[in-house]
Amino acid sequence: MKNYFDLKGQVAVVTGCSTGLGVQMAKALANQGATIVALARRQNLLDEVTAEISKEYGVEAVGYSCDITDTARVDEVVDMIMAKFGRIDIVINNAGTGGVIPAEDMPDSTFEHEMNIDLFGTFKVARAVAKKAMIPAGYGRIINIASMYGLVGNKIAPTACYHAAKGGVVNLTRALAAEWGQKGINVNCICPGYFYTPLTVDTLNSDFFKSYAATMIPLSRYGNEGELDTTALFLASPASSYVNGVIIPVDGGYTCM
């Protein structure tokens, strides 16, 4: 029986991999045999996550502290990964933040911070990995994690900077897919809807947000743990070899209305 999502022998880098969706996606890749390189700012959390992944899935997992807004550090970490493993096959650009301030009161610093992490940071990681690993190898899978808010507006939370940054990630994906496709690199984007993470749990559990979600989400619920993983697995695997430049909402139908 063929395993279409077999990732044995491949090295996967996941940013924002100290908590939440990044850890879940890393575990999904590890479950298919991938070596995991977890990147985030807090080394203590990375050490815990990689130890857990190694123990649970029997794969090698290492973590490197990395602020993706720091170009020199991003380049350094990619060099370290290449020195240790000699390859990077998969990147999931998951690191991000979220500013909630009314647009008319939003300071420049908040908007700049959002863009630097969500958009420019995503580009810095993709650029370094493509140049140092994937273009020389003639193969790569880059998966950018945007948001359904990168596709539409919303009336529940004032997050214009987040919408702008994630919308940038959406079209950055298309641009890189067009530019790097001929070099063997497939670049795609996932736009998650409402999922529980340490950053969202209090908001999602509030009565007013539950009422809003029941109206706005055709499936009338939030995403469950694991419901993002299969999309990431598909895009990370050789099975998606002719899928390039696509934007996949995983949002229970939020963006279909």
mmCIF file of N, CA and C in Angstrom, residues 115-197:
data_model
loop_
_atom_site.group_PDB
_atom_site.id
_atom_site.type_symbol
_atom_site.label_atom_id
_atom_site.label_comp_id
_atom_site.label_asym_id
_atom_site.label_seq_id
_atom_site.Cartn_x
_atom_site.Cartn_y
_atom_site.Cartn_z
ATOM 1 N N MET A 115 3.799 44.024 10.145
ATOM 2 C CA MET A 115 4.354 43.766 8.816
ATOM 3 C C MET A 115 5.726 43.104 8.910
ATOM 4 N N ASN A 116 6.525 43.534 9.877
ATOM 5 C CA ASN A 116 7.878 42.988 10.013
ATOM 6 C C ASN A 116 7.864 41.510 10.364
ATOM 7 N N ILE A 117 6.920 41.097 11.194
ATOM 8 C CA ILE A 117 6.854 39.683 11.578
ATOM 9 C C ILE A 117 6.107 38.864 10.528
ATOM 10 N N ASP A 118 4.860 39.216 10.280
ATOM 11 C CA ASP A 118 4.000 38.358 9.462
ATOM 12 C C ASP A 118 4.393 38.344 7.989
ATOM 13 N N LEU A 119 4.757 39.492 7.446
ATOM 14 C CA LEU A 119 5.060 39.561 6.013
ATOM 15 C C LEU A 119 6.557 39.529 5.736
ATOM 16 N N PHE A 120 7.299 40.475 6.290
ATOM 17 C CA PHE A 120 8.722 40.552 5.986
ATOM 18 C C PHE A 120 9.461 39.349 6.580
ATOM 19 N N GLY A 121 9.062 38.907 7.765
ATOM 20 C CA GLY A 121 9.695 37.734 8.370
ATOM 21 C C GLY A 121 9.479 36.487 7.547
ATOM 22 N N THR A 122 8.254 36.320 7.035
ATOM 23 C CA THR A 122 7.964 35.194 6.143
ATOM 24 C C THR A 122 8.861 35.234 4.919
ATOM 25 N N PHE A 123 9.026 36.423 4.349
ATOM 26 C CA PHE A 123 9.889 36.550 3.176
ATOM 27 C C PHE A 123 11.340 36.238 3.519
ATOM 28 N N LYS A 124 11.829 36.718 4.657
ATOM 29 C CA LYS A 124 13.230 36.498 5.020
ATOM 30 C C LYS A 124 13.550 35.012 5.140
ATOM 31 N N VAL A 125 12.648 34.255 5.756
ATOM 32 C CA VAL A 125 12.877 32.809 5.893
ATOM 33 C C VAL A 125 12.819 32.135 4.527
ATOM 34 N N ALA A 126 11.807 32.478 3.727
ATOM 35 C CA ALA A 126 11.688 31.878 2.398
ATOM 36 C C ALA A 126 12.907 32.197 1.540
ATOM 37 N N ARG A 127 13.351 33.435 1.584
ATOM 38 C CA ARG A 127 14.510 33.852 0.786
ATOM 39 C C ARG A 127 15.762 33.068 1.158
ATOM 40 N N ALA A 128 16.035 32.974 2.457
ATOM 41 C CA ALA A 128 17.243 32.291 2.903
ATOM 42 C C ALA A 128 17.219 30.807 2.554
ATOM 43 N N VAL A 129 16.078 30.169 2.794
ATOM 44 C CA VAL A 129 15.985 28.737 2.527
ATOM 45 C C VAL A 129 16.047 28.450 1.030
ATOM 46 N N ALA A 130 15.374 29.275 0.239
ATOM 47 C CA ALA A 130 15.404 29.068 -1.209
ATOM 48 C C ALA A 130 16.830 29.206 -1.744
ATOM 49 N N LYS A 131 17.500 30.254 -1.322
ATOM 50 C CA LYS A 131 18.843 30.529 -1.861
ATOM 51 C C LYS A 131 19.874 29.496 -1.427
ATOM 52 N N LYS A 132 19.824 29.125 -0.151
ATOM 53 C CA LYS A 132 20.879 28.281 0.413
ATOM 54 C C LYS A 132 20.609 26.786 0.273
ATOM 55 N N ALA A 133 19.330 26.394 0.136
ATOM 56 C CA ALA A 133 18.999 24.968 0.150
ATOM 57 C C ALA A 133 18.192 24.519 -1.051
ATOM 58 N N MET A 134 17.064 25.161 -1.305
ATOM 59 C CA MET A 134 16.113 24.609 -2.266
ATOM 60 C C MET A 134 16.490 24.855 -3.718
ATOM 61 N N ILE A 135 16.947 26.048 -4.058
ATOM 62 C CA ILE A 135 17.351 26.302 -5.444
ATOM 63 C C ILE A 135 18.543 25.432 -5.832
ATOM 64 N N PRO A 136 19.582 25.313 -4.979
ATOM 65 C CA PRO A 136 20.671 24.393 -5.322
ATOM 66 C C PRO A 136 20.219 22.943 -5.482
ATOM 67 N N ALA A 137 19.223 22.527 -4.695
ATOM 68 C CA ALA A 137 18.744 21.144 -4.760
ATOM 69 C C ALA A 137 17.745 20.929 -5.888
ATOM 70 N N GLY A 138 17.157 22.026 -6.372
ATOM 71 C CA GLY A 138 16.128 21.904 -7.408
ATOM 72 C C GLY A 138 14.837 21.320 -6.899
ATOM 73 N N TYR A 139 14.589 21.472 -5.580
ATOM 74 C CA TYR A 139 13.369 20.914 -4.980
ATOM 75 C C TYR A 139 13.053 21.668 -3.694
ATOM 76 N N GLY A 140 11.771 21.892 -3.461
ATOM 77 C CA GLY A 140 11.365 22.465 -2.191
ATOM 78 C C GLY A 140 9.862 22.628 -2.095
ATOM 79 N N ARG A 141 9.392 22.631 -0.870
ATOM 80 C CA ARG A 141 7.996 22.903 -0.570
ATOM 81 C C ARG A 141 7.964 24.020 0.472
ATOM 82 N N ILE A 142 7.445 25.183 0.092
ATOM 83 C CA ILE A 142 7.284 26.295 1.026
ATOM 84 C C ILE A 142 5.794 26.506 1.248
ATOM 85 N N ILE A 143 5.391 26.457 2.518
ATOM 86 C CA ILE A 143 3.988 26.624 2.890
ATOM 87 C C ILE A 143 3.890 27.847 3.802
ATOM 88 N N ASN A 144 3.259 28.890 3.312
ATOM 89 C CA ASN A 144 3.080 30.102 4.098
ATOM 90 C C ASN A 144 1.728 30.061 4.799
ATOM 91 N N ILE A 145 1.738 30.339 6.089
ATOM 92 C CA ILE A 145 0.501 30.365 6.849
ATOM 93 C C ILE A 145 0.024 31.819 6.930
ATOM 94 N N ALA A 146 -1.032 32.117 6.213
ATOM 95 C CA ALA A 146 -1.618 33.456 6.256
ATOM 96 C C ALA A 146 -2.802 33.410 7.210
ATOM 97 N N SER A 147 -3.975 33.767 6.738
ATOM 98 C CA SER A 147 -5.193 33.758 7.547
ATOM 99 C C SER A 147 -6.364 34.022 6.626
ATOM 100 N N MET A 148 -7.541 33.568 7.025
ATOM 101 C CA MET A 148 -8.720 33.961 6.259
ATOM 102 C C MET A 148 -8.879 35.478 6.279
ATOM 103 N N TYR A 149 -8.300 36.125 7.303
ATOM 104 C CA TYR A 149 -8.325 37.587 7.358
ATOM 105 C C TYR A 149 -7.406 38.218 6.307
ATOM 106 N N GLY A 150 -6.585 37.415 5.665
ATOM 107 C CA GLY A 150 -5.804 37.907 4.534
ATOM 108 C C GLY A 150 -6.613 37.928 3.249
ATOM 109 N N LEU A 151 -7.838 37.402 3.301
ATOM 110 C CA LEU A 151 -8.709 37.324 2.126
ATOM 111 C C LEU A 151 -9.932 38.226 2.235
ATOM 112 N N VAL A 152 -10.342 38.530 3.456
ATOM 113 C CA VAL A 152 -11.565 39.306 3.677
ATOM 114 C C VAL A 152 -11.361 40.249 4.856
ATOM 115 N N GLY A 153 -12.317 41.167 5.027
ATOM 116 C CA GLY A 153 -12.337 41.987 6.223
ATOM 117 C C GLY A 153 -13.153 41.312 7.313
ATOM 118 N N ASN A 154 -13.331 42.015 8.445
ATOM 119 C CA ASN A 154 -14.182 41.465 9.503
ATOM 120 C C ASN A 154 -14.773 42.608 10.321
ATOM 121 N N LYS A 155 -15.897 42.336 11.013
ATOM 122 C CA LYS A 155 -16.585 43.347 11.803
ATOM 123 C C LYS A 155 -16.471 43.111 13.301
ATOM 124 N N ILE A 156 -15.778 42.040 13.687
ATOM 125 C CA ILE A 156 -15.762 41.675 15.098
ATOM 126 C C ILE A 156 -14.548 42.220 15.846
ATOM 127 N N ALA A 157 -13.425 42.415 15.137
ATOM 128 C CA ALA A 157 -12.197 42.855 15.804
ATOM 129 C C ALA A 157 -11.434 43.823 14.894
ATOM 130 N N PRO A 158 -10.992 44.968 15.409
ATOM 131 C CA PRO A 158 -10.256 45.941 14.592
ATOM 132 C C PRO A 158 -8.793 45.533 14.422
ATOM 133 N N THR A 159 -8.505 44.883 13.315
ATOM 134 C CA THR A 159 -7.164 44.309 13.097
ATOM 135 C C THR A 159 -6.645 44.636 11.700
ATOM 136 N N ALA A 160 -6.730 45.894 11.303
ATOM 137 C CA ALA A 160 -6.342 46.274 9.944
ATOM 138 C C ALA A 160 -4.899 45.903 9.623
ATOM 139 N N CYS A 161 -4.005 46.038 10.588
ATOM 140 C CA CYS A 161 -2.603 45.714 10.331
ATOM 141 C C CYS A 161 -2.423 44.226 10.049
ATOM 142 N N TYR A 162 -3.176 43.395 10.761
ATOM 143 C CA TYR A 162 -3.122 41.946 10.564
ATOM 144 C C TYR A 162 -3.675 41.573 9.192
ATOM 145 N N HIS A 163 -4.790 42.158 8.813
ATOM 146 C CA HIS A 163 -5.369 41.923 7.499
ATOM 147 C C HIS A 163 -4.381 42.300 6.399
ATOM 148 N N ALA A 164 -3.743 43.445 6.563
ATOM 149 C CA ALA A 164 -2.802 43.923 5.547
ATOM 150 C C ALA A 164 -1.601 42.997 5.426
ATOM 151 N N ALA A 165 -1.044 42.588 6.566
ATOM 152 C CA ALA A 165 0.129 41.722 6.546
ATOM 153 C C ALA A 165 -0.197 40.355 5.966
ATOM 154 N N LYS A 166 -1.312 39.770 6.386
ATOM 155 C CA LYS A 166 -1.666 38.443 5.886
ATOM 156 C C LYS A 166 -2.104 38.496 4.423
ATOM 157 N N GLY A 167 -2.739 39.594 4.018
ATOM 158 C CA GLY A 167 -3.020 39.766 2.600
ATOM 159 C C GLY A 167 -1.739 39.843 1.795
ATOM 160 N N GLY A 168 -0.713 40.466 2.373
ATOM 161 C CA GLY A 168 0.592 40.491 1.728
ATOM 162 C C GLY A 168 1.195 39.105 1.597
ATOM 163 N N VAL A 169 1.017 38.278 2.632
ATOM 164 C CA VAL A 169 1.526 36.903 2.577
ATOM 165 C C VAL A 169 0.844 36.130 1.453
ATOM 166 N N VAL A 170 -0.456 36.364 1.273
ATOM 167 C CA VAL A 170 -1.199 35.686 0.207
ATOM 168 C C VAL A 170 -0.589 35.995 -1.156
ATOM 169 N N ASN A 171 -0.353 37.255 -1.435
ATOM 170 C CA ASN A 171 0.157 37.576 -2.770
ATOM 171 C C ASN A 171 1.662 37.376 -2.875
ATOM 172 N N LEU A 172 2.386 37.436 -1.769
ATOM 173 C CA LEU A 172 3.790 37.031 -1.767
ATOM 174 C C LEU A 172 3.894 35.572 -2.196
ATOM 175 N N THR A 173 2.975 34.756 -1.707
ATOM 176 C CA THR A 173 2.952 33.335 -2.089
ATOM 177 C C THR A 173 2.841 33.192 -3.599
ATOM 178 N N ARG A 174 1.905 33.905 -4.194
ATOM 179 C CA ARG A 174 1.728 33.819 -5.649
ATOM 180 C C ARG A 174 2.983 34.278 -6.387
ATOM 181 N N ALA A 175 3.577 35.368 -5.910
ATOM 182 C CA ALA A 175 4.769 35.910 -6.577
ATOM 183 C C ALA A 175 5.946 34.932 -6.513
ATOM 184 N N LEU A 176 6.176 34.344 -5.336
ATOM 185 C CA LEU A 176 7.284 33.401 -5.190
ATOM 186 C C LEU A 176 7.014 32.118 -5.962
ATOM 187 N N ALA A 177 5.745 31.690 -5.998
ATOM 188 C CA ALA A 177 5.389 30.488 -6.766
ATOM 189 C C ALA A 177 5.693 30.696 -8.244
ATOM 190 N N ALA A 178 5.368 31.882 -8.748
ATOM 191 C CA ALA A 178 5.624 32.176 -10.157
ATOM 192 C C ALA A 178 7.118 32.268 -10.447
ATOM 193 N N GLU A 179 7.871 32.832 -9.511
ATOM 194 C CA GLU A 179 9.308 33.053 -9.729
ATOM 195 C C GLU A 179 10.134 31.790 -9.527
ATOM 196 N N TRP A 180 9.754 30.988 -8.539
ATOM 197 C CA TRP A 180 10.582 29.839 -8.173
ATOM 198 C C TRP A 180 10.067 28.503 -8.690
ATOM 199 N N GLY A 181 8.883 28.483 -9.298
ATOM 200 C CA GLY A 181 8.344 27.220 -9.784
ATOM 201 C C GLY A 181 9.272 26.511 -10.740
ATOM 202 N N GLN A 182 9.893 27.278 -11.626
ATOM 203 C CA GLN A 182 10.803 26.672 -12.598
ATOM 204 C C GLN A 182 12.092 26.169 -11.957
ATOM 205 N N LYS A 183 12.301 26.515 -10.706
ATOM 206 C CA LYS A 183 13.484 26.052 -9.963
ATOM 207 C C LYS A 183 13.167 24.840 -9.099
ATOM 208 N N GLY A 184 11.962 24.293 -9.249
ATOM 209 C CA GLY A 184 11.589 23.090 -8.508
ATOM 210 C C GLY A 184 10.980 23.342 -7.150
ATOM 211 N N ILE A 185 10.642 24.604 -6.869
ATOM 212 C CA ILE A 185 10.082 24.962 -5.563
ATOM 213 C C ILE A 185 8.600 25.271 -5.715
ATOM 214 N N ASN A 186 7.773 24.548 -4.985
ATOM 215 C CA ASN A 186 6.338 24.826 -4.947
ATOM 216 C C ASN A 186 6.046 25.695 -3.730
ATOM 217 N N VAL A 187 5.403 26.826 -3.951
ATOM 218 C CA VAL A 187 5.067 27.750 -2.860
ATOM 219 C C VAL A 187 3.554 27.879 -2.782
ATOM 220 N N ASN A 188 2.994 27.525 -1.631
ATOM 221 C CA ASN A 188 1.553 27.575 -1.446
ATOM 222 C C ASN A 188 1.216 28.204 -0.103
ATOM 223 N N CYS A 189 -0.070 28.467 0.094
ATOM 224 C CA CYS A 189 -0.491 29.223 1.273
ATOM 225 C C CYS A 189 -1.737 28.603 1.890
ATOM 226 N N ILE A 190 -1.733 28.500 3.203
ATOM 227 C CA ILE A 190 -2.920 28.079 3.954
ATOM 228 C C ILE A 190 -3.469 29.289 4.702
ATOM 229 N N CYS A 191 -4.774 29.480 4.638
ATOM 230 C CA CYS A 191 -5.443 30.572 5.343
ATOM 231 C C CYS A 191 -6.359 29.995 6.416
ATOM 232 N N PRO A 192 -5.857 29.795 7.627
ATOM 233 C CA PRO A 192 -6.691 29.201 8.682
ATOM 234 C C PRO A 192 -7.794 30.150 9.131
ATOM 235 N N GLY A 193 -8.880 29.537 9.568
ATOM 236 C CA GLY A 193 -9.935 30.281 10.226
ATOM 237 C C GLY A 193 -9.687 30.312 11.725
ATOM 238 N N TYR A 194 -10.746 30.183 12.497
ATOM 239 C CA TYR A 194 -10.624 30.256 13.953
ATOM 240 C C TYR A 194 -10.236 28.904 14.542
ATOM 241 N N PHE A 195 -9.031 28.849 15.073
ATOM 242 C CA PHE A 195 -8.531 27.669 15.774
ATOM 243 C C PHE A 195 -8.082 28.082 17.170
ATOM 244 N N TYR A 196 -8.214 27.173 18.105
ATOM 245 C CA TYR A 196 -7.720 27.445 19.454
ATOM 246 C C TYR A 196 -6.193 27.428 19.481
ATOM 247 N N THR A 197 -5.603 28.496 19.991
ATOM 248 C CA THR A 197 -4.176 28.579 20.283
ATOM 249 C C THR A 197 -4.050 29.331 21.608
#
